[in-house]
Amino acid sequence: MTLQPRVVDISHHNPVHDLQATANAGIWGIIHKASQGTGYKDPTYDAHRQLALDAGLLWGAYHFNTGEPVEKQVDWFLRAAKPDNTTLLVLDYEDNTSGTNMTVQQAVQFLRLIEQKTGRKAAIYSGNRLKENIGKLNAADRAYVISHPLWLCQYSATPKLPPGYSNVFLWQY
């Protein structure tokens, strides 16, 4: 089975000049790195957002986790992302190979604060890290995480979901 990509994940690592061509190719939306930790904002975020919106694409913003204080990360993410009511918000919960990692308990705190501050749930982007750590949560926190849309990061022909999930919102394969 061949899947047609419908959403593209980009950041400052991806040179972007024409998102109208992307929309014309059948892509529905862009999810862009907005921030990391408590002080990094992707320098291409605002310009790429405008290109995407001008092309009629859906827009999403993700925050790459660190072990820094969660409330400061949430505040920084919301300032950097400047979400409107249609912006998909995502916590990127994967290994931070260049710094400290958010614990799974901190990920729960991040998701709760996003919901408190915006009135809606964020999605969670993860693969093995969530699979390996979701079992460390108490039942209530595990159920709370599972209530969030999952953008599964798994590069294989068949997705293997974290315990408790029965489907994915998006699958980065």
PDB file of C-alpha atoms in Angstrom:
ATOM      1  CA  MET A   1       0.000   0.000   0.000  1.00  0.00           C
ATOM      2  CA  THR A   2       1.365   3.404  -0.945  1.00  0.00           C
ATOM      3  CA  LEU A   3       0.358   6.253   1.320  1.00  0.00           C
ATOM      4  CA  GLN A   4       0.020   9.792   0.001  1.00  0.00           C
ATOM      5  CA  PRO A   5       1.681  12.279   2.348  1.00  0.00           C
ATOM      6  CA  ARG A   6      -0.797  14.966   3.397  1.00  0.00           C
ATOM      7  CA  VAL A   7       1.152  16.857   6.041  1.00  0.00           C
ATOM      8  CA  VAL A   8       4.747  18.062   5.932  1.00  0.00           C
ATOM      9  CA  ASP A   9       6.946  18.593   8.992  1.00  0.00           C
ATOM     10  CA  ILE A  10       9.457  21.416   8.498  1.00  0.00           C
ATOM     11  CA  SER A  11      11.823  23.670  10.412  1.00  0.00           C
ATOM     12  CA  HIS A  12      14.765  25.968   9.774  1.00  0.00           C
ATOM     13  CA  HIS A  13      16.577  22.914   8.400  1.00  0.00           C
ATOM     14  CA  ASN A  14      14.303  22.948   5.335  1.00  0.00           C
ATOM     15  CA  PRO A  15      14.704  25.709   2.754  1.00  0.00           C
ATOM     16  CA  VAL A  16      11.224  26.796   1.681  1.00  0.00           C
ATOM     17  CA  HIS A  17      10.459  29.181  -1.147  1.00  0.00           C
ATOM     18  CA  ASP A  18       7.073  28.178  -2.574  1.00  0.00           C
ATOM     19  CA  LEU A  19       4.361  26.526  -0.512  1.00  0.00           C
ATOM     20  CA  GLN A  20       1.777  27.085  -3.231  1.00  0.00           C
ATOM     21  CA  ALA A  21       3.511  24.335  -5.215  1.00  0.00           C
ATOM     22  CA  THR A  22       3.302  22.168  -2.088  1.00  0.00           C
ATOM     23  CA  ALA A  23      -0.444  22.775  -1.825  1.00  0.00           C
ATOM     24  CA  ASN A  24      -0.879  22.096  -5.527  1.00  0.00           C
ATOM     25  CA  ALA A  25       0.887  18.753  -5.043  1.00  0.00           C
ATOM     26  CA  GLY A  26      -1.857  17.601  -2.648  1.00  0.00           C
ATOM     27  CA  ILE A  27      -0.386  18.514   0.728  1.00  0.00           C
ATOM     28  CA  TRP A  28      -3.038  19.718   3.182  1.00  0.00           C
ATOM     29  CA  GLY A  29      -0.940  21.205   5.964  1.00  0.00           C
ATOM     30  CA  ILE A  30       2.404  22.120   7.451  1.00  0.00           C
ATOM     31  CA  ILE A  31       3.577  21.455  11.001  1.00  0.00           C
ATOM     32  CA  HIS A  32       6.565  23.652  11.807  1.00  0.00           C
ATOM     33  CA  LYS A  33       8.988  23.742  14.691  1.00  0.00           C
ATOM     34  CA  ALA A  34       8.186  26.895  16.641  1.00  0.00           C
ATOM     35  CA  SER A  35      10.376  26.550  19.695  1.00  0.00           C
ATOM     36  CA  GLN A  36      12.666  24.486  21.872  1.00  0.00           C
ATOM     37  CA  GLY A  37      13.173  24.732  25.600  1.00  0.00           C
ATOM     38  CA  THR A  38      12.811  28.177  27.124  1.00  0.00           C
ATOM     39  CA  GLY A  39      14.675  30.398  24.701  1.00  0.00           C
ATOM     40  CA  TYR A  40      14.951  29.063  21.151  1.00  0.00           C
ATOM     41  CA  LYS A  41      12.489  30.193  18.481  1.00  0.00           C
ATOM     42  CA  ASP A  42      12.878  28.805  14.973  1.00  0.00           C
ATOM     43  CA  PRO A  43      13.964  31.860  12.943  1.00  0.00           C
ATOM     44  CA  THR A  44      11.991  30.752   9.865  1.00  0.00           C
ATOM     45  CA  TYR A  45       8.709  30.059  11.675  1.00  0.00           C
ATOM     46  CA  ASP A  46       6.913  33.357  11.002  1.00  0.00           C
ATOM     47  CA  ALA A  47       7.890  33.607   7.331  1.00  0.00           C
ATOM     48  CA  HIS A  48       7.005  29.980   6.632  1.00  0.00           C
ATOM     49  CA  ARG A  49       3.679  30.387   8.422  1.00  0.00           C
ATOM     50  CA  GLN A  50       2.742  33.277   6.176  1.00  0.00           C
ATOM     51  CA  LEU A  51       3.721  31.313   3.050  1.00  0.00           C
ATOM     52  CA  ALA A  52       1.608  28.371   4.215  1.00  0.00           C
ATOM     53  CA  LEU A  53      -1.435  30.472   5.027  1.00  0.00           C
ATOM     54  CA  ASP A  54      -1.123  32.345   1.728  1.00  0.00           C
ATOM     55  CA  ALA A  55      -1.161  28.952  -0.031  1.00  0.00           C
ATOM     56  CA  GLY A  56      -4.318  27.906   1.870  1.00  0.00           C
ATOM     57  CA  LEU A  57      -2.543  25.226   3.908  1.00  0.00           C
ATOM     58  CA  LEU A  58      -3.467  24.187   7.435  1.00  0.00           C
ATOM     59  CA  TRP A  59      -0.892  25.222  10.050  1.00  0.00           C
ATOM     60  CA  GLY A  60       0.562  23.516  13.081  1.00  0.00           C
ATOM     61  CA  ALA A  61       3.349  24.396  15.504  1.00  0.00           C
ATOM     62  CA  TYR A  62       5.479  22.085  17.594  1.00  0.00           C
ATOM     63  CA  HIS A  63       7.657  22.562  20.633  1.00  0.00           C
ATOM     64  CA  PHE A  64      10.773  20.421  21.033  1.00  0.00           C
ATOM     65  CA  ASN A  65      11.093  19.315  24.668  1.00  0.00           C
ATOM     66  CA  THR A  66      13.965  19.915  27.072  1.00  0.00           C
ATOM     67  CA  GLY A  67      14.369  19.283  30.782  1.00  0.00           C
ATOM     68  CA  GLU A  68      13.969  22.992  31.583  1.00  0.00           C
ATOM     69  CA  PRO A  69      11.052  24.158  33.784  1.00  0.00           C
ATOM     70  CA  VAL A  70       7.823  23.145  32.070  1.00  0.00           C
ATOM     71  CA  GLU A  71       5.822  26.304  32.763  1.00  0.00           C
ATOM     72  CA  LYS A  72       8.569  28.393  31.154  1.00  0.00           C
ATOM     73  CA  GLN A  73       8.616  26.045  28.138  1.00  0.00           C
ATOM     74  CA  VAL A  74       4.844  26.347  27.698  1.00  0.00           C
ATOM     75  CA  ASP A  75       4.952  30.144  27.950  1.00  0.00           C
ATOM     76  CA  TRP A  76       7.857  30.308  25.489  1.00  0.00           C
ATOM     77  CA  PHE A  77       6.107  27.969  23.053  1.00  0.00           C
ATOM     78  CA  LEU A  78       2.888  29.977  23.077  1.00  0.00           C
ATOM     79  CA  ARG A  79       4.804  33.252  22.575  1.00  0.00           C
ATOM     80  CA  ALA A  80       6.814  31.768  19.706  1.00  0.00           C
ATOM     81  CA  ALA A  81       3.922  29.933  18.017  1.00  0.00           C
ATOM     82  CA  LYS A  82       1.349  32.738  18.337  1.00  0.00           C
ATOM     83  CA  PRO A  83      -1.441  30.203  17.807  1.00  0.00           C
ATOM     84  CA  ASP A  84      -4.847  31.175  16.551  1.00  0.00           C
ATOM     85  CA  ASN A  85      -7.901  28.957  17.011  1.00  0.00           C
ATOM     86  CA  THR A  86      -6.960  26.800  14.029  1.00  0.00           C
ATOM     87  CA  THR A  87      -3.268  26.232  14.814  1.00  0.00           C
ATOM     88  CA  LEU A  88      -2.504  22.639  15.723  1.00  0.00           C
ATOM     89  CA  LEU A  89      -0.284  22.621  18.824  1.00  0.00           C
ATOM     90  CA  VAL A  90       2.125  19.722  19.320  1.00  0.00           C
ATOM     91  CA  LEU A  91       4.593  18.611  21.984  1.00  0.00           C
ATOM     92  CA  ASP A  92       7.601  16.959  20.342  1.00  0.00           C
ATOM     93  CA  TYR A  93       8.447  14.297  22.927  1.00  0.00           C
ATOM     94  CA  GLU A  94      11.467  12.550  21.493  1.00  0.00           C
ATOM     95  CA  ASP A  95      15.045  12.203  22.670  1.00  0.00           C
ATOM     96  CA  ASN A  96      16.921  15.472  22.906  1.00  0.00           C
ATOM     97  CA  THR A  97      20.388  14.375  21.875  1.00  0.00           C
ATOM     98  CA  SER A  98      21.890  17.838  22.388  1.00  0.00           C
ATOM     99  CA  GLY A  99      20.604  18.554  25.891  1.00  0.00           C
ATOM    100  CA  THR A 100      18.314  17.480  28.680  1.00  0.00           C
ATOM    101  CA  ASN A 101      15.070  15.570  28.222  1.00  0.00           C
ATOM    102  CA  MET A 102      11.634  16.270  29.596  1.00  0.00           C
ATOM    103  CA  THR A 103      10.472  13.409  31.819  1.00  0.00           C
ATOM    104  CA  VAL A 104       7.172  11.726  31.027  1.00  0.00           C
ATOM    105  CA  GLN A 105       5.700  13.423  34.115  1.00  0.00           C
ATOM    106  CA  GLN A 106       6.863  16.775  32.737  1.00  0.00           C
ATOM    107  CA  ALA A 107       5.225  15.907  29.416  1.00  0.00           C
ATOM    108  CA  VAL A 108       1.921  15.447  31.270  1.00  0.00           C
ATOM    109  CA  GLN A 109       2.440  18.801  32.980  1.00  0.00           C
ATOM    110  CA  PHE A 110       3.181  20.427  29.591  1.00  0.00           C
ATOM    111  CA  LEU A 111       0.003  18.997  28.047  1.00  0.00           C
ATOM    112  CA  ARG A 112      -2.107  20.086  31.039  1.00  0.00           C
ATOM    113  CA  LEU A 113      -0.721  23.633  30.938  1.00  0.00           C
ATOM    114  CA  ILE A 114      -1.331  23.945  27.194  1.00  0.00           C
ATOM    115  CA  GLU A 115      -4.918  22.856  27.735  1.00  0.00           C
ATOM    116  CA  GLN A 116      -5.369  25.284  30.660  1.00  0.00           C
ATOM    117  CA  LYS A 117      -3.921  28.210  28.711  1.00  0.00           C
ATOM    118  CA  THR A 118      -5.568  27.553  25.326  1.00  0.00           C
ATOM    119  CA  GLY A 119      -8.725  25.617  26.187  1.00  0.00           C
ATOM    120  CA  ARG A 120      -7.781  22.753  23.882  1.00  0.00           C
ATOM    121  CA  LYS A 121      -5.616  19.677  23.782  1.00  0.00           C
ATOM    122  CA  ALA A 122      -2.271  19.577  22.056  1.00  0.00           C
ATOM    123  CA  ALA A 123      -1.165  16.575  20.048  1.00  0.00           C
ATOM    124  CA  ILE A 124       1.898  14.607  21.078  1.00  0.00           C
ATOM    125  CA  TYR A 125       4.627  13.643  18.611  1.00  0.00           C
ATOM    126  CA  SER A 126       6.595  10.635  19.734  1.00  0.00           C
ATOM    127  CA  GLY A 127       7.645   7.112  18.967  1.00  0.00           C
ATOM    128  CA  ASN A 128       9.840   4.869  21.093  1.00  0.00           C
ATOM    129  CA  ARG A 129      10.247   7.422  23.864  1.00  0.00           C
ATOM    130  CA  LEU A 130       6.522   7.446  24.616  1.00  0.00           C
ATOM    131  CA  LYS A 131       6.289   3.677  24.190  1.00  0.00           C
ATOM    132  CA  GLU A 132       9.092   3.206  26.732  1.00  0.00           C
ATOM    133  CA  ASN A 133       7.856   5.753  29.282  1.00  0.00           C
ATOM    134  CA  ILE A 134       4.043   5.808  29.280  1.00  0.00           C
ATOM    135  CA  GLY A 135       3.995   2.829  31.656  1.00  0.00           C
ATOM    136  CA  LYS A 136       5.793   4.953  34.282  1.00  0.00           C
ATOM    137  CA  LEU A 137       2.680   7.109  34.695  1.00  0.00           C
ATOM    138  CA  ASN A 138      -0.116   6.505  37.167  1.00  0.00           C
ATOM    139  CA  ALA A 139      -3.424   5.418  35.622  1.00  0.00           C
ATOM    140  CA  ALA A 140      -4.962   8.912  35.609  1.00  0.00           C
ATOM    141  CA  ASP A 141      -1.976  10.560  33.940  1.00  0.00           C
ATOM    142  CA  ARG A 142      -1.654   7.713  31.437  1.00  0.00           C
ATOM    143  CA  ALA A 143      -5.343   8.100  30.517  1.00  0.00           C
ATOM    144  CA  TYR A 144      -4.814  11.847  30.164  1.00  0.00           C
ATOM    145  CA  VAL A 145      -1.895  11.387  27.748  1.00  0.00           C
ATOM    146  CA  ILE A 146      -3.843   8.821  25.719  1.00  0.00           C
ATOM    147  CA  SER A 147      -6.692  11.339  25.370  1.00  0.00           C
ATOM    148  CA  HIS A 148      -4.373  13.480  23.208  1.00  0.00           C
ATOM    149  CA  PRO A 149      -4.010  12.934  19.470  1.00  0.00           C
ATOM    150  CA  LEU A 150      -0.884  10.925  18.669  1.00  0.00           C
ATOM    151  CA  TRP A 151       1.412  11.878  15.835  1.00  0.00           C
ATOM    152  CA  LEU A 152       3.424   8.681  15.686  1.00  0.00           C
ATOM    153  CA  CYS A 153       7.062   8.843  14.722  1.00  0.00           C
ATOM    154  CA  GLN A 154       7.927   5.392  13.426  1.00  0.00           C
ATOM    155  CA  TYR A 155       9.814   4.660  10.265  1.00  0.00           C
ATOM    156  CA  SER A 156       8.479   1.249   9.308  1.00  0.00           C
ATOM    157  CA  ALA A 157       5.838  -0.353   7.119  1.00  0.00           C
ATOM    158  CA  THR A 158       3.522  -1.127  10.046  1.00  0.00           C
ATOM    159  CA  PRO A 159       2.933   1.184  12.996  1.00  0.00           C
ATOM    160  CA  LYS A 160       3.304  -0.144  16.538  1.00  0.00           C
ATOM    161  CA  LEU A 161       1.349   2.058  18.916  1.00  0.00           C
ATOM    162  CA  PRO A 162       2.275   3.013  22.468  1.00  0.00           C
ATOM    163  CA  PRO A 163       0.347   1.062  25.117  1.00  0.00           C
ATOM    164  CA  GLY A 164      -3.193   2.402  25.446  1.00  0.00           C
ATOM    165  CA  TYR A 165      -3.461   3.981  22.008  1.00  0.00           C
ATOM    166  CA  SER A 166      -5.770   2.357  19.457  1.00  0.00           C
ATOM    167  CA  ASN A 167      -5.090   4.716  16.548  1.00  0.00           C
ATOM    168  CA  VAL A 168      -2.949   7.611  15.386  1.00  0.00           C
ATOM    169  CA  PHE A 169      -3.819  11.134  14.334  1.00  0.00           C
ATOM    170  CA  LEU A 170      -0.792  11.309  12.041  1.00  0.00           C
ATOM    171  CA  TRP A 171       1.919   8.799  11.233  1.00  0.00           C
ATOM    172  CA  GLN A 172       5.371   9.949  10.233  1.00  0.00           C
ATOM    173  CA  TYR A 173       6.600   6.883   8.424  1.00  0.00           C
TER     174      TYR A 173
END
